């Protein structure tokens, strides 16, 4: 069993945060009309991708009707459409979209996970929930570190989590397309999250998004 498989089993079984467990299961019981008939994943969502990744993408948390429904990070919502399309464009994914666990999608040198592994109410995890899930990020960090070149943090919360993992002596501020060299030698690249709040308002444009991933691929070596 690989480290990814072992950690995935633990995340799937995790019920450490009562508020998150209640929410992830409640939304599965009353899905919106467009998802009527779906059998929701409604558990913790493991990371996904290459166990020897050189690029680690960290998001915030599964979306209630996205990854909480499909069981794969960034799958089933508009944020995921942006992510997998750009990964395909830069040659880091076998297909331009992620449909579900059985679609055969492969990532090349990329691993995707999140700060929190269960869908939080209003997409806002509490500090103690972030702290509890940090153990999973730490496990991923230690497993990925031998090959890792760059961490891409999507949003301010993911940026802060990455700053802590990478051992910065001074906390670099979160800025879109900002690049920092960590004491470990792994680079930190940060971006606005591809949420509808950012993409619909033009805060994050497709050209800005493409530029971030072009930089990330170059940093992979």
Short mmCIF file of C-alpha atoms in Angstrom, two decimals:
data_model
loop_
_atom_site.label_atom_id
_atom_site.label_comp_id
_atom_site.label_asym_id
_atom_site.label_seq_id
_atom_site.Cartn_x
_atom_site.Cartn_y
_atom_site.Cartn_z
CA UNK A 1 0.00 0.00 0.00
CA UNK A 2 1.37 3.42 -0.98
CA UNK A 3 1.43 6.34 1.43
CA UNK A 4 -1.38 7.95 -0.60
CA UNK A 5 -3.62 4.92 -0.16
CA UNK A 6 -2.92 4.63 3.56
CA UNK A 7 -3.56 8.30 4.23
CA UNK A 8 -6.67 8.25 2.04
CA UNK A 9 -8.20 5.49 4.15
CA UNK A 10 -7.63 7.51 7.33
CA UNK A 11 -9.19 10.65 5.83
CA UNK A 12 -12.19 8.71 4.53
CA UNK A 13 -12.83 7.35 8.02
CA UNK A 14 -12.20 10.61 9.90
CA UNK A 15 -14.99 12.02 12.09
CA UNK A 16 -12.85 14.29 14.26
CA UNK A 17 -14.84 17.51 13.71
CA UNK A 18 -18.52 17.11 14.68
CA UNK A 19 -19.65 20.31 12.96
CA UNK A 20 -18.07 19.31 9.66
CA UNK A 21 -19.36 15.74 9.84
CA UNK A 22 -22.90 16.99 10.48
CA UNK A 23 -22.71 19.47 7.60
CA UNK A 24 -21.20 17.15 5.01
CA UNK A 25 -23.91 14.57 5.72
CA UNK A 26 -26.78 17.07 5.92
CA UNK A 27 -26.13 18.56 2.49
CA UNK A 28 -26.02 15.05 1.04
CA UNK A 29 -29.51 14.39 2.39
CA UNK A 30 -31.02 17.47 0.72
CA UNK A 31 -29.16 18.11 -2.55
CA UNK A 32 -30.26 20.83 -4.97
CA UNK A 33 -32.49 19.79 -7.84
CA UNK A 34 -29.59 19.56 -10.31
CA UNK A 35 -28.00 16.83 -8.20
CA UNK A 36 -31.11 14.84 -7.33
CA UNK A 37 -30.34 11.14 -7.57
CA UNK A 38 -26.63 11.51 -6.80
CA UNK A 39 -25.20 9.36 -4.06
CA UNK A 40 -22.96 11.85 -2.30
CA UNK A 41 -19.48 10.96 -1.07
CA UNK A 42 -20.22 12.85 2.20
CA UNK A 43 -16.94 11.86 3.89
CA UNK A 44 -13.48 13.30 4.21
CA UNK A 45 -11.90 13.93 0.80
CA UNK A 46 -8.36 12.57 0.33
CA UNK A 47 -5.66 14.20 -1.73
CA UNK A 48 -5.29 13.20 -5.37
CA UNK A 49 -2.42 12.91 -7.80
CA UNK A 50 1.19 11.83 -8.21
CA UNK A 51 2.82 10.40 -5.03
CA UNK A 52 6.17 11.73 -6.31
CA UNK A 53 4.81 15.16 -7.21
CA UNK A 54 7.04 18.16 -7.82
CA UNK A 55 4.05 20.53 -7.62
CA UNK A 56 1.69 20.43 -4.64
CA UNK A 57 -1.54 22.43 -5.01
CA UNK A 58 -3.31 23.26 -1.74
CA UNK A 59 -6.89 24.54 -1.72
CA UNK A 60 -9.21 25.50 1.12
CA UNK A 61 -11.75 22.69 1.52
CA UNK A 62 -14.15 20.49 -0.46
CA UNK A 63 -17.21 22.27 -1.83
CA UNK A 64 -20.50 21.04 -0.39
CA UNK A 65 -21.86 19.99 -3.79
CA UNK A 66 -18.47 19.59 -5.46
CA UNK A 67 -15.87 17.30 -3.89
CA UNK A 68 -18.26 16.42 -1.06
CA UNK A 69 -20.46 14.95 -3.80
CA UNK A 70 -17.85 13.40 -6.09
CA UNK A 71 -15.15 12.35 -3.61
CA UNK A 72 -12.26 13.99 -5.48
CA UNK A 73 -10.65 17.32 -4.69
CA UNK A 74 -11.75 20.18 -6.98
CA UNK A 75 -14.22 17.99 -8.83
CA UNK A 76 -17.85 18.83 -9.54
CA UNK A 77 -17.82 22.63 -9.28
CA UNK A 78 -16.67 25.67 -11.25
CA UNK A 79 -13.42 25.99 -9.29
CA UNK A 80 -12.50 22.51 -10.40
CA UNK A 81 -13.34 23.30 -13.99
CA UNK A 82 -10.81 26.12 -13.90
CA UNK A 83 -8.17 24.00 -12.20
CA UNK A 84 -8.26 20.91 -14.38
CA UNK A 85 -8.61 22.88 -17.61
CA UNK A 86 -5.45 24.86 -16.93
CA UNK A 87 -3.55 21.76 -15.77
CA UNK A 88 -4.41 20.12 -19.09
CA UNK A 89 -3.38 23.22 -21.04
CA UNK A 90 0.10 23.22 -19.49
CA UNK A 91 0.52 19.47 -19.92
CA UNK A 92 0.12 18.36 -16.31
CA UNK A 93 -3.15 16.42 -16.66
CA UNK A 94 -4.39 13.69 -18.99
CA UNK A 95 -7.77 15.37 -19.57
CA UNK A 96 -9.25 18.90 -19.40
CA UNK A 97 -11.83 18.01 -16.77
CA UNK A 98 -12.28 15.86 -13.68
CA UNK A 99 -15.58 13.98 -13.66
CA UNK A 100 -15.27 11.59 -10.73
CA UNK A 101 -13.29 8.85 -9.08
CA UNK A 102 -13.69 6.37 -11.94
CA UNK A 103 -12.84 8.64 -14.90
CA UNK A 104 -9.21 7.50 -15.21
CA UNK A 105 -7.78 11.01 -14.91
CA UNK A 106 -4.03 11.19 -14.28
CA UNK A 107 -1.92 14.08 -13.04
CA UNK A 108 1.71 14.37 -14.08
CA UNK A 109 4.02 15.50 -11.29
CA UNK A 110 1.12 17.15 -9.45
CA UNK A 111 -0.64 16.40 -6.16
CA UNK A 112 -3.78 18.23 -5.00
CA UNK A 113 -5.13 18.49 -1.47
CA UNK A 114 -6.66 21.06 0.87
CA UNK A 115 -6.30 22.66 4.28
CA UNK A 116 -9.57 21.07 5.47
CA UNK A 117 -10.85 17.72 4.17
CA UNK A 118 -14.60 18.06 4.84
CA UNK A 119 -17.02 20.61 3.39
CA UNK A 120 -17.49 23.43 5.95
CA UNK A 121 -20.70 25.47 6.38
CA UNK A 122 -20.59 28.64 4.24
CA UNK A 123 -17.17 27.41 3.04
CA UNK A 124 -15.63 28.80 6.24
CA UNK A 125 -13.78 26.31 8.45
CA UNK A 126 -13.17 27.25 12.07
CA UNK A 127 -9.64 27.66 13.45
CA UNK A 128 -9.86 24.46 15.50
CA UNK A 129 -11.00 22.53 12.42
CA UNK A 130 -8.03 23.86 10.46
CA UNK A 131 -5.76 22.84 13.33
CA UNK A 132 -7.21 19.32 13.47
CA UNK A 133 -6.78 18.77 9.72
CA UNK A 134 -3.22 20.09 9.81
CA UNK A 135 -2.04 16.61 10.73
CA UNK A 136 -2.98 15.42 7.24
CA UNK A 137 -1.10 18.28 5.59
CA UNK A 138 1.96 17.44 7.67
CA UNK A 139 1.81 13.81 6.58
CA UNK A 140 1.58 14.87 2.95
CA UNK A 141 4.44 17.33 3.36
CA UNK A 142 6.79 14.69 4.76
CA UNK A 143 5.82 12.20 2.05
CA UNK A 144 6.07 14.65 -0.84
CA UNK A 145 9.18 16.51 0.30
CA UNK A 146 11.84 14.33 -1.42
CA UNK A 147 10.63 15.33 -4.91
CA UNK A 148 8.76 18.55 -4.21
CA UNK A 149 9.88 21.77 -5.92
CA UNK A 150 6.96 24.14 -5.43
CA UNK A 151 3.77 24.55 -3.38
CA UNK A 152 0.94 26.46 -5.04
CA UNK A 153 -1.42 27.88 -2.40
CA UNK A 154 -4.88 28.85 -3.59
CA UNK A 155 -6.22 31.59 -1.33
CA UNK A 156 -5.08 33.25 1.88
CA UNK A 157 -5.89 30.35 4.22
CA UNK A 158 -3.98 27.88 2.06
CA UNK A 159 -1.11 30.38 1.86
CA UNK A 160 -0.94 30.61 5.65
CA UNK A 161 -0.98 26.82 6.00
CA UNK A 162 1.83 26.52 3.48
CA UNK A 163 3.88 29.20 5.24
CA UNK A 164 3.70 27.16 8.46
CA UNK A 165 4.58 23.89 6.72
CA UNK A 166 7.56 25.38 4.90
CA UNK A 167 9.07 26.89 8.05
CA UNK A 168 9.33 30.56 7.09
CA UNK A 169 11.04 32.65 9.76
CA UNK A 170 9.06 35.71 8.72
CA UNK A 171 5.56 35.33 7.36
CA UNK A 172 5.43 36.46 3.74
CA UNK A 173 2.17 38.25 2.91
CA UNK A 174 -0.45 36.66 0.73
CA UNK A 175 -0.46 38.22 -2.72
CA UNK A 176 -1.63 36.88 -6.05
CA UNK A 177 1.24 35.49 -8.17
CA UNK A 178 3.75 36.10 -5.36
CA UNK A 179 6.74 33.75 -5.21
CA UNK A 180 8.79 33.06 -2.07
CA UNK A 181 11.82 30.89 -1.37
CA UNK A 182 11.33 28.90 1.84
CA UNK A 183 14.05 27.77 4.27
CA UNK A 184 13.48 24.21 3.03
CA UNK A 185 14.34 25.14 -0.56
CA UNK A 186 10.79 24.45 -1.72
CA UNK A 187 9.26 27.52 -3.35
CA UNK A 188 5.88 28.94 -2.36
CA UNK A 189 3.71 30.37 -5.12
CA UNK A 190 0.37 31.90 -4.15
CA UNK A 191 -2.74 32.67 -6.16
CA UNK A 192 -6.27 33.86 -5.70
CA UNK A 193 -8.60 30.91 -5.33
CA UNK A 194 -10.64 30.17 -8.49
CA UNK A 195 -13.91 30.58 -6.59
CA UNK A 196 -16.90 32.11 -8.32
CA UNK A 197 -16.51 35.12 -6.04
CA UNK A 198 -13.13 35.77 -7.67
CA UNK A 199 -13.74 34.60 -11.23
CA UNK A 200 -17.21 36.12 -11.75
CA UNK A 201 -16.06 39.51 -10.49
CA UNK A 202 -12.89 39.57 -12.60
CA UNK A 203 -10.60 39.64 -9.60
CA UNK A 204 -9.08 36.49 -11.09
CA UNK A 205 -9.09 36.38 -14.89
CA UNK A 206 -8.29 33.40 -17.07
CA UNK A 207 -5.12 35.11 -18.29
CA UNK A 208 -3.97 35.65 -14.68
CA UNK A 209 -4.73 32.01 -13.90
CA UNK A 210 -2.81 30.75 -16.93
CA UNK A 211 0.19 32.86 -15.97
CA UNK A 212 0.33 31.35 -12.49
CA UNK A 213 0.36 27.82 -13.87
CA UNK A 214 2.92 28.61 -16.53
CA UNK A 215 5.15 29.85 -13.70
CA UNK A 216 4.40 26.80 -11.56
CA UNK A 217 5.32 24.41 -14.37
CA UNK A 218 8.58 26.25 -15.01
CA UNK A 219 9.44 26.02 -11.32
CA UNK A 220 8.88 22.24 -11.38
CA UNK A 221 12.01 21.89 -13.49
#
